[in-house]
mmCIF file of C-alpha atoms in Angstrom:
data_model
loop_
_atom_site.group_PDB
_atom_site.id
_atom_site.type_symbol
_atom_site.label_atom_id
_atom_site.label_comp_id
_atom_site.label_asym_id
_atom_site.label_seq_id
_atom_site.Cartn_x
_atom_site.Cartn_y
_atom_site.Cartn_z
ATOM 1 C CA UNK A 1 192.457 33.742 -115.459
ATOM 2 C CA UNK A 2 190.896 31.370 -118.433
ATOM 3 C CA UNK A 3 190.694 34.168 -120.321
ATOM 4 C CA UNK A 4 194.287 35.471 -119.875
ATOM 5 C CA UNK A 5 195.431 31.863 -121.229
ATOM 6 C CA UNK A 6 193.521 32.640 -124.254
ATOM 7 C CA UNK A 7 194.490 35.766 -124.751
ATOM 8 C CA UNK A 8 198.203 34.352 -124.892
ATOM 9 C CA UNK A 9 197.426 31.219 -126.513
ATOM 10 C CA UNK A 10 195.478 33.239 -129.437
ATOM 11 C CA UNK A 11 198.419 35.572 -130.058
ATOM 12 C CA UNK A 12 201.101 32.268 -130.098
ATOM 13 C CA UNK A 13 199.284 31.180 -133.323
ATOM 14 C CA UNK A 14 198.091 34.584 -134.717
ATOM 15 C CA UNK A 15 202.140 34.278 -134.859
ATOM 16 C CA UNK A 16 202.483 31.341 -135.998
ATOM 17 C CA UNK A 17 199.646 31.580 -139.097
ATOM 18 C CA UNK A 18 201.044 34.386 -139.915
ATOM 19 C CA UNK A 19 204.847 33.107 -139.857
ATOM 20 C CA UNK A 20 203.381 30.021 -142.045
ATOM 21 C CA UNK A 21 200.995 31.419 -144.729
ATOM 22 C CA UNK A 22 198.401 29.568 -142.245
ATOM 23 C CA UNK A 23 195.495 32.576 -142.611
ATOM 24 C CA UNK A 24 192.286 29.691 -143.028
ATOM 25 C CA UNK A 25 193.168 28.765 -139.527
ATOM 26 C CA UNK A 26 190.677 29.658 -137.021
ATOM 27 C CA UNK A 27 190.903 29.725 -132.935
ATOM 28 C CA UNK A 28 188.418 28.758 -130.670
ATOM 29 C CA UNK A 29 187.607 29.514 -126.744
ATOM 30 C CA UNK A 30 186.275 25.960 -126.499
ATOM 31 C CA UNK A 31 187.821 22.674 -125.128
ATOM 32 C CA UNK A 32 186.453 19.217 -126.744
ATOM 33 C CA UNK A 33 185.526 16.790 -124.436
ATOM 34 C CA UNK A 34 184.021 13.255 -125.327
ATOM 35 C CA UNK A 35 183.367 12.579 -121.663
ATOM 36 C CA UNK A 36 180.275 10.604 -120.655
ATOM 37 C CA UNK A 37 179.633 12.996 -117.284
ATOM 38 C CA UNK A 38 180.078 16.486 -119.716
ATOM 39 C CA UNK A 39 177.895 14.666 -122.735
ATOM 40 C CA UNK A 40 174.595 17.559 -123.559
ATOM 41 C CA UNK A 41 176.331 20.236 -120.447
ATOM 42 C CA UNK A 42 178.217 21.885 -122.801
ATOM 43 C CA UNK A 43 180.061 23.075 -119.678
ATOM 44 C CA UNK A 44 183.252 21.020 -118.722
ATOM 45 C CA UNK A 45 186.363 21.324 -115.868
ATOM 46 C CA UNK A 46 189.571 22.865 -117.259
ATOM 47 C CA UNK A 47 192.750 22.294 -115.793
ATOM 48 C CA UNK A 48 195.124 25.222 -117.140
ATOM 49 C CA UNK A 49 198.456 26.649 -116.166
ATOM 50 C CA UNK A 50 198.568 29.410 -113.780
ATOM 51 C CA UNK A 51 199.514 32.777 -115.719
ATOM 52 C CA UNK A 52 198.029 34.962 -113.377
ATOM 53 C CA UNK A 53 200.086 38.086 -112.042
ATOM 54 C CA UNK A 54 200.120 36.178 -108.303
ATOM 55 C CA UNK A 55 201.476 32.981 -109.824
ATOM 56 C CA UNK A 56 204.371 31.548 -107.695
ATOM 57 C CA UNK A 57 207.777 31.552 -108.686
ATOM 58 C CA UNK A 58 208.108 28.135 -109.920
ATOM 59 C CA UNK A 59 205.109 28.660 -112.095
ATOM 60 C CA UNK A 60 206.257 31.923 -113.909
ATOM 61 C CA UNK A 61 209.607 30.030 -114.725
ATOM 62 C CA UNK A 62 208.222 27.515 -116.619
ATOM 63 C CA UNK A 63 208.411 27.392 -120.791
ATOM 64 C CA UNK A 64 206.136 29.619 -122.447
ATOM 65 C CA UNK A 65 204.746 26.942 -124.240
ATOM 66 C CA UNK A 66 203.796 25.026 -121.194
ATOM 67 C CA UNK A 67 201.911 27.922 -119.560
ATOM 68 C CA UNK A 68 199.942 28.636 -122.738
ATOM 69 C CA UNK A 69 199.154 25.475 -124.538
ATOM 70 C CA UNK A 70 198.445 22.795 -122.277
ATOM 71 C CA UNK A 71 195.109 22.888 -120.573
ATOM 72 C CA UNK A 72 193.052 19.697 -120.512
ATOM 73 C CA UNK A 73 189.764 18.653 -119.314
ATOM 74 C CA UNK A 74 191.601 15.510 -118.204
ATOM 75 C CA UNK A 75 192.698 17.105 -115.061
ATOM 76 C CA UNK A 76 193.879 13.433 -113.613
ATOM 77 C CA UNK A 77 196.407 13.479 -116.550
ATOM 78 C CA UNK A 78 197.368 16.830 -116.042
ATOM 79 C CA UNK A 79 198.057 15.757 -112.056
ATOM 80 C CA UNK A 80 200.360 12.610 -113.464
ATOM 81 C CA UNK A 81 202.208 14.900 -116.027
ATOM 82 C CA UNK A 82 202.883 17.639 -113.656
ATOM 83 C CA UNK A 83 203.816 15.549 -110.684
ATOM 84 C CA UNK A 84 204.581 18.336 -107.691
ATOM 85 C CA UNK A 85 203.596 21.509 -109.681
ATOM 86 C CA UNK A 86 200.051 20.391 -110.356
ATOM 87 C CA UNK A 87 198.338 21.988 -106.819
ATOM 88 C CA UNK A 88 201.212 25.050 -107.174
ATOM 89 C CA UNK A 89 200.539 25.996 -110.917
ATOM 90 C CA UNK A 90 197.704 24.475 -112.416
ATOM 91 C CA UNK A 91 193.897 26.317 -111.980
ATOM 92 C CA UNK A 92 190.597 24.814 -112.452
ATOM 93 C CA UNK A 93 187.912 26.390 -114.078
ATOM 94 C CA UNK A 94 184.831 25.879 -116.240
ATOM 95 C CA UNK A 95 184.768 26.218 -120.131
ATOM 96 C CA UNK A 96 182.247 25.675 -122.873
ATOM 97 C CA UNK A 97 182.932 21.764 -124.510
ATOM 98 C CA UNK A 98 181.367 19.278 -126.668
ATOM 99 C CA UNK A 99 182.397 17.180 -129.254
ATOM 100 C CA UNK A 100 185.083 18.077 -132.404
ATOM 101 C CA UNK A 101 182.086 18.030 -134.953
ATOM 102 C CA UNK A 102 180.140 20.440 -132.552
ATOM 103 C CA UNK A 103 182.840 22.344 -132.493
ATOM 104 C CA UNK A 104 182.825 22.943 -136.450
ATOM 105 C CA UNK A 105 179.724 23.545 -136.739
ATOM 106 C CA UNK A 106 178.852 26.109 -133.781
ATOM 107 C CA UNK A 107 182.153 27.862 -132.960
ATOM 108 C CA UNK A 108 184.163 27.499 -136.287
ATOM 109 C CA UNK A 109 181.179 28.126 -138.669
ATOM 110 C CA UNK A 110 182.135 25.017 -140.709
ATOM 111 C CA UNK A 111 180.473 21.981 -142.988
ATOM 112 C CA UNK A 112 177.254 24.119 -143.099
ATOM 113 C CA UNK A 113 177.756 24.442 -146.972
ATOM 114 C CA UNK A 114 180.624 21.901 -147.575
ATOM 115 C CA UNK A 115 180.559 18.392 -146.951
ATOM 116 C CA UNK A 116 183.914 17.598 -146.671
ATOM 117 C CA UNK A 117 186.800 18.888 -144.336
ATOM 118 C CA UNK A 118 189.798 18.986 -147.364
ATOM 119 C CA UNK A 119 192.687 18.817 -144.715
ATOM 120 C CA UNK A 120 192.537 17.888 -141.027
ATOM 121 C CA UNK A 121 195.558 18.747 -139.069
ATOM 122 C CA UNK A 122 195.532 17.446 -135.423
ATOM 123 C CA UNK A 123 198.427 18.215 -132.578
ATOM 124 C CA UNK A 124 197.038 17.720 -129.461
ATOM 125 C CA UNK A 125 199.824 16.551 -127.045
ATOM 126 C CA UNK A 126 199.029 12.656 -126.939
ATOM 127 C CA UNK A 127 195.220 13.354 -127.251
ATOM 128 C CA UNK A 128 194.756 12.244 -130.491
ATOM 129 C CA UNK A 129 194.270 8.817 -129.586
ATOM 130 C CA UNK A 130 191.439 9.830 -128.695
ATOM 131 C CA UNK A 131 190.587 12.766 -130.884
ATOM 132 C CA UNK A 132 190.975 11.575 -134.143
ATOM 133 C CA UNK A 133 188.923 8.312 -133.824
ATOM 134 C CA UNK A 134 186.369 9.486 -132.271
ATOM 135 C CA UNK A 135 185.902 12.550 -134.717
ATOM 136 C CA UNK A 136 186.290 10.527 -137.874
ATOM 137 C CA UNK A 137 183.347 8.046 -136.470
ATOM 138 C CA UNK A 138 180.908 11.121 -136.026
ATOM 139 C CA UNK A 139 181.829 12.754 -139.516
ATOM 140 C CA UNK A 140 180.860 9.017 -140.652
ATOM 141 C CA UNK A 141 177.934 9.177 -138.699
ATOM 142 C CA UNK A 142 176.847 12.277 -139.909
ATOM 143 C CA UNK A 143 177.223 12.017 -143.427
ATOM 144 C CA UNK A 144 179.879 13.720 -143.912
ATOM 145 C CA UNK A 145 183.054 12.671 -146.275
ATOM 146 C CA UNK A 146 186.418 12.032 -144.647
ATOM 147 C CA UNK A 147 189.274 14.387 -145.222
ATOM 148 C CA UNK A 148 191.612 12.918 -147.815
ATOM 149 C CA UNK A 149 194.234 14.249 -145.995
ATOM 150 C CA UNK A 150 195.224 13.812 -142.248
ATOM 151 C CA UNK A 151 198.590 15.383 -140.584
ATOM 152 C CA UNK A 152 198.557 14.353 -136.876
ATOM 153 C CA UNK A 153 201.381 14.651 -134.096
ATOM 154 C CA UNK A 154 202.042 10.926 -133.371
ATOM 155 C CA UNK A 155 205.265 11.061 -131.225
ATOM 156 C CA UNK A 156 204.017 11.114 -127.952
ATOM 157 C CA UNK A 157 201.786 8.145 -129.085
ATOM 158 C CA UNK A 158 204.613 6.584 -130.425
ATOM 159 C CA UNK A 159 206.937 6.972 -126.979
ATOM 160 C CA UNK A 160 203.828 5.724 -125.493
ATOM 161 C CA UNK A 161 203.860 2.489 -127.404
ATOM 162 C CA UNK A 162 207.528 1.711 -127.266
ATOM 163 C CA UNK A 163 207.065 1.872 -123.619
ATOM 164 C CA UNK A 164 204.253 -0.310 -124.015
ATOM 165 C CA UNK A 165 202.371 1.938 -122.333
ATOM 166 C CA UNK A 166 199.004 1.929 -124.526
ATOM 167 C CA UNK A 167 198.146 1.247 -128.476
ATOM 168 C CA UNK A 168 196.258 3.959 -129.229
ATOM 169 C CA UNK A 169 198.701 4.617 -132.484
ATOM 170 C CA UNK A 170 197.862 1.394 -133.864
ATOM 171 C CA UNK A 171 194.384 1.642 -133.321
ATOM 172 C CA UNK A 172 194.559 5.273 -135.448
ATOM 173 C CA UNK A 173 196.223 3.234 -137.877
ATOM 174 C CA UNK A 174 193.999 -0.095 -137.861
ATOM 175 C CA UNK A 175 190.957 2.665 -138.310
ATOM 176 C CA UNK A 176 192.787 4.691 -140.919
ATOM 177 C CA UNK A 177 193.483 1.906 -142.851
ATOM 178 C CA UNK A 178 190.148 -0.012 -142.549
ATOM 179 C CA UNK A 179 188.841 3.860 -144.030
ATOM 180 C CA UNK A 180 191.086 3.736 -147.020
ATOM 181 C CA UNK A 181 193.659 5.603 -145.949
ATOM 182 C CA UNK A 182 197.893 5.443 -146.680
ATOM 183 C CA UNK A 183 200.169 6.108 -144.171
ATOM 184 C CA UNK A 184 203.176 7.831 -144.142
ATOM 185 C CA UNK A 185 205.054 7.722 -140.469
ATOM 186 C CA UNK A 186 207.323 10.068 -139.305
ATOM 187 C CA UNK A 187 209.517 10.784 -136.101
ATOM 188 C CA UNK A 188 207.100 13.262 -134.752
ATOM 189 C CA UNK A 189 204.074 13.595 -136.857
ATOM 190 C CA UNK A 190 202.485 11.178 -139.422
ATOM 191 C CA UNK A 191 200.345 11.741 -142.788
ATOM 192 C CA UNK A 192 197.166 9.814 -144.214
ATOM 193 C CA UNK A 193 196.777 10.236 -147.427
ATOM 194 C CA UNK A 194 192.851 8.387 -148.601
ATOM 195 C CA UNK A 195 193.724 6.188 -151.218
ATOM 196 C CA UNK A 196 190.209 4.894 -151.754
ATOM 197 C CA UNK A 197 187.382 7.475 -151.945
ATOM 198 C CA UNK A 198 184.722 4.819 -152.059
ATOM 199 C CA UNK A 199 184.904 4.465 -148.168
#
Protein backbone atom coordinates (compact mmCIF):
# COMPACT_ATOMS: atom_id res chain seq x y z
CA UNK A 1 0.00 0.00 0.00
CA UNK A 2 1.97 3.24 1.59
CA UNK A 3 4.85 1.76 0.60
CA UNK A 4 3.93 1.01 -3.06
CA UNK A 5 3.16 4.95 -3.34
CA UNK A 6 6.65 5.47 -2.36
CA UNK A 7 8.12 3.21 -4.27
CA UNK A 8 6.49 5.10 -7.37
CA UNK A 9 6.74 8.45 -6.03
CA UNK A 10 10.70 7.85 -5.36
CA UNK A 11 11.33 6.65 -8.91
CA UNK A 12 9.10 9.93 -10.47
CA UNK A 13 11.92 12.16 -9.07
CA UNK A 14 14.95 9.75 -9.21
CA UNK A 15 13.69 10.75 -12.94
CA UNK A 16 13.28 13.87 -12.62
CA UNK A 17 16.88 14.74 -10.63
CA UNK A 18 18.36 12.98 -12.91
CA UNK A 19 16.58 14.67 -16.09
CA UNK A 20 17.55 18.15 -14.24
CA UNK A 21 21.17 17.89 -12.92
CA UNK A 22 19.06 17.81 -9.47
CA UNK A 23 21.56 14.95 -7.70
CA UNK A 24 21.65 17.10 -3.93
CA UNK A 25 18.01 16.29 -3.82
CA UNK A 26 17.04 13.88 -1.26
CA UNK A 27 13.54 11.83 -0.71
CA UNK A 28 11.97 11.13 2.33
CA UNK A 29 9.22 8.40 3.62
CA UNK A 30 7.88 11.10 5.95
CA UNK A 31 4.82 13.47 5.72
CA UNK A 32 5.11 17.00 7.70
CA UNK A 33 2.39 17.77 9.72
CA UNK A 34 2.07 20.98 11.99
CA UNK A 35 -1.12 19.63 13.50
CA UNK A 36 -1.88 20.31 17.17
CA UNK A 37 -3.50 16.49 17.72
CA UNK A 38 -0.07 14.80 15.82
CA UNK A 39 2.37 17.49 17.82
CA UNK A 40 5.34 14.89 19.91
CA UNK A 41 3.33 11.35 18.10
CA UNK A 42 5.46 11.42 15.40
CA UNK A 43 2.76 9.16 13.92
CA UNK A 44 0.08 10.96 11.71
CA UNK A 45 -3.16 9.79 9.25
CA UNK A 46 -2.30 9.70 5.53
CA UNK A 47 -4.77 9.98 3.00
CA UNK A 48 -3.09 8.54 -0.34
CA UNK A 49 -4.32 7.38 -3.69
CA UNK A 50 -5.18 3.86 -4.15
CA UNK A 51 -2.37 2.11 -6.38
CA UNK A 52 -2.95 -1.16 -5.18
CA UNK A 53 -3.36 -4.15 -7.76
CA UNK A 54 -7.36 -4.37 -6.53
CA UNK A 55 -7.88 -0.67 -7.16
CA UNK A 56 -11.19 -0.02 -9.04
CA UNK A 57 -11.40 1.02 -12.43
CA UNK A 58 -11.93 4.60 -11.98
CA UNK A 59 -8.94 4.74 -9.74
CA UNK A 60 -6.34 3.05 -12.11
CA UNK A 61 -7.50 5.62 -14.85
CA UNK A 62 -6.56 8.47 -13.19
CA UNK A 63 -3.14 10.68 -14.12
CA UNK A 64 -0.07 9.22 -12.96
CA UNK A 65 0.71 12.17 -11.22
CA UNK A 66 -2.41 12.14 -9.18
CA UNK A 67 -1.95 8.55 -7.95
CA UNK A 68 1.65 9.19 -6.92
CA UNK A 69 2.05 12.65 -5.60
CA UNK A 70 -0.81 13.70 -3.73
CA UNK A 71 -1.19 12.23 -0.30
CA UNK A 72 -1.99 14.58 2.57
CA UNK A 73 -2.45 14.34 6.18
CA UNK A 74 -5.31 16.77 5.59
CA UNK A 75 -7.62 14.03 4.70
CA UNK A 76 -10.80 16.64 4.94
CA UNK A 77 -9.07 18.47 1.99
CA UNK A 78 -8.34 15.52 0.21
CA UNK A 79 -12.40 14.57 0.64
CA UNK A 80 -13.28 18.33 -0.87
CA UNK A 81 -10.68 17.95 -3.76
CA UNK A 82 -11.71 14.55 -4.74
CA UNK A 83 -15.42 15.01 -4.43
CA UNK A 84 -16.98 11.28 -5.39
CA UNK A 85 -13.62 9.40 -5.77
CA UNK A 86 -12.44 10.10 -2.25
CA UNK A 87 -14.22 6.70 -0.44
CA UNK A 88 -13.48 4.74 -4.09
CA UNK A 89 -9.69 5.68 -4.45
CA UNK A 90 -8.21 7.26 -1.64
CA UNK A 91 -6.61 4.84 1.48
CA UNK A 92 -5.84 5.82 4.92
CA UNK A 93 -2.96 4.84 6.67
CA UNK A 94 -0.40 5.84 9.29
CA UNK A 95 3.06 7.47 8.51
CA UNK A 96 5.92 8.88 10.50
CA UNK A 97 5.41 13.14 10.69
CA UNK A 98 6.64 16.07 12.47
CA UNK A 99 7.60 19.31 11.62
CA UNK A 100 9.83 20.55 8.24
CA UNK A 101 12.89 21.36 10.57
CA UNK A 102 12.50 17.80 12.15
CA UNK A 103 12.45 16.59 9.08
CA UNK A 104 16.06 18.04 8.16
CA UNK A 105 17.52 17.16 10.84
CA UNK A 106 16.40 13.36 11.47
CA UNK A 107 15.45 12.00 8.03
CA UNK A 108 17.49 14.29 5.61
CA UNK A 109 20.70 14.45 7.77
CA UNK A 110 20.78 18.27 7.39
CA UNK A 111 21.91 21.71 9.40
CA UNK A 112 23.92 19.42 11.77
CA UNK A 113 27.19 21.14 10.47
CA UNK A 114 25.71 24.08 8.40
CA UNK A 115 23.68 26.75 9.61
CA UNK A 116 22.07 27.84 6.75
CA UNK A 117 19.76 26.06 4.11
CA UNK A 118 21.45 27.97 0.69
CA UNK A 119 18.25 27.27 -1.46
CA UNK A 120 14.77 26.21 -0.34
CA UNK A 121 12.55 25.00 -3.05
CA UNK A 122 8.91 24.30 -1.95
CA UNK A 123 5.94 22.71 -4.34
CA UNK A 124 3.51 21.36 -2.30
CA UNK A 125 0.10 21.61 -4.11
CA UNK A 126 -1.43 24.75 -2.21
CA UNK A 127 0.30 23.69 1.10
CA UNK A 128 2.71 26.16 1.24
CA UNK A 129 0.61 28.56 2.86
CA UNK A 130 1.16 26.79 5.39
CA UNK A 131 4.55 25.23 4.92
CA UNK A 132 6.68 27.92 4.28
CA UNK A 133 5.62 30.21 7.21
CA UNK A 134 5.60 28.02 9.56
CA UNK A 135 9.15 26.55 8.64
CA UNK A 136 10.82 29.90 8.26
CA UNK A 137 9.46 30.84 12.01
CA UNK A 138 11.17 27.59 13.49
CA UNK A 139 14.55 28.08 11.48
CA UNK A 140 14.19 31.67 13.26
CA UNK A 141 13.51 30.09 16.33
CA UNK A 142 16.21 27.87 16.21
CA UNK A 143 18.96 29.89 15.26
CA UNK A 144 19.29 29.12 12.19
CA UNK A 145 19.86 31.71 9.06
CA UNK A 146 17.18 32.00 6.41
CA UNK A 147 17.80 30.74 2.94
CA UNK A 148 18.65 33.66 0.68
CA UNK A 149 16.87 32.05 -1.82
CA UNK A 150 13.21 30.73 -1.91
CA UNK A 151 11.44 29.12 -5.20
CA UNK A 152 7.87 28.15 -4.16
CA UNK A 153 4.77 26.98 -6.36
CA UNK A 154 2.34 29.91 -5.76
CA UNK A 155 -0.41 29.26 -8.41
CA UNK A 156 -2.78 27.39 -6.63
CA UNK A 157 -2.42 30.12 -3.89
CA UNK A 158 -2.83 32.57 -6.34
CA UNK A 159 -6.29 30.92 -7.97
CA UNK A 160 -7.14 30.73 -4.41
CA UNK A 161 -6.93 34.45 -3.86
CA UNK A 162 -8.51 35.64 -7.05
CA UNK A 163 -11.39 33.62 -5.97
CA UNK A 164 -11.14 35.22 -2.77
CA UNK A 165 -11.01 32.16 -1.34
CA UNK A 166 -8.12 32.70 1.40
CA UNK A 167 -4.80 35.10 1.65
CA UNK A 168 -2.41 32.85 2.48
CA UNK A 169 -0.12 34.30 -0.62
CA UNK A 170 -0.09 37.60 0.84
CA UNK A 171 0.63 36.55 4.13
CA UNK A 172 3.95 34.53 2.50
CA UNK A 173 4.61 37.75 1.07
CA UNK A 174 3.84 40.22 4.13
CA UNK A 175 6.35 37.59 6.09
CA UNK A 176 8.88 37.45 3.29
CA UNK A 177 9.09 40.90 3.08
CA UNK A 178 9.03 41.84 6.82
CA UNK A 179 12.37 39.06 6.64
CA UNK A 180 14.15 41.01 4.00
CA UNK A 181 13.27 39.31 1.25
CA UNK A 182 12.51 40.50 -2.82
CA UNK A 183 9.98 39.07 -4.66
CA UNK A 184 9.77 38.08 -7.98
CA UNK A 185 6.04 36.66 -9.01
CA UNK A 186 5.37 34.45 -11.59
CA UNK A 187 2.29 32.61 -13.25
CA UNK A 188 2.97 29.43 -11.44
CA UNK A 189 5.82 29.70 -9.11
CA UNK A 190 7.44 32.77 -7.40
CA UNK A 191 11.19 33.61 -6.21
CA UNK A 192 12.54 35.43 -2.94
CA UNK A 193 15.57 36.60 -3.31
CA UNK A 194 16.97 38.12 0.68
CA UNK A 195 17.96 41.44 0.01
CA UNK A 196 18.94 42.23 3.58
CA UNK A 197 21.09 39.66 5.44
CA UNK A 198 20.85 41.54 8.68
CA UNK A 199 17.34 39.95 9.36
Amino acid sequence: GNAVNFKLLSQNYRNFSQQHGMFCSSISHWAISYNQEDKGSGVCRFCRFDVSETALPVCKSQPDWLQTQVGTVNCEHSKKAMGDKFDKCIVRDEVECGSTLALFRQKVGLLEAASRISMLQIDTEGYEGILLPKLLVELSQHGYELPPVIHFESKILRRWRQKGKNRQLQDIYDLLKSNGYYILEGIEDDLAIQTNNDS
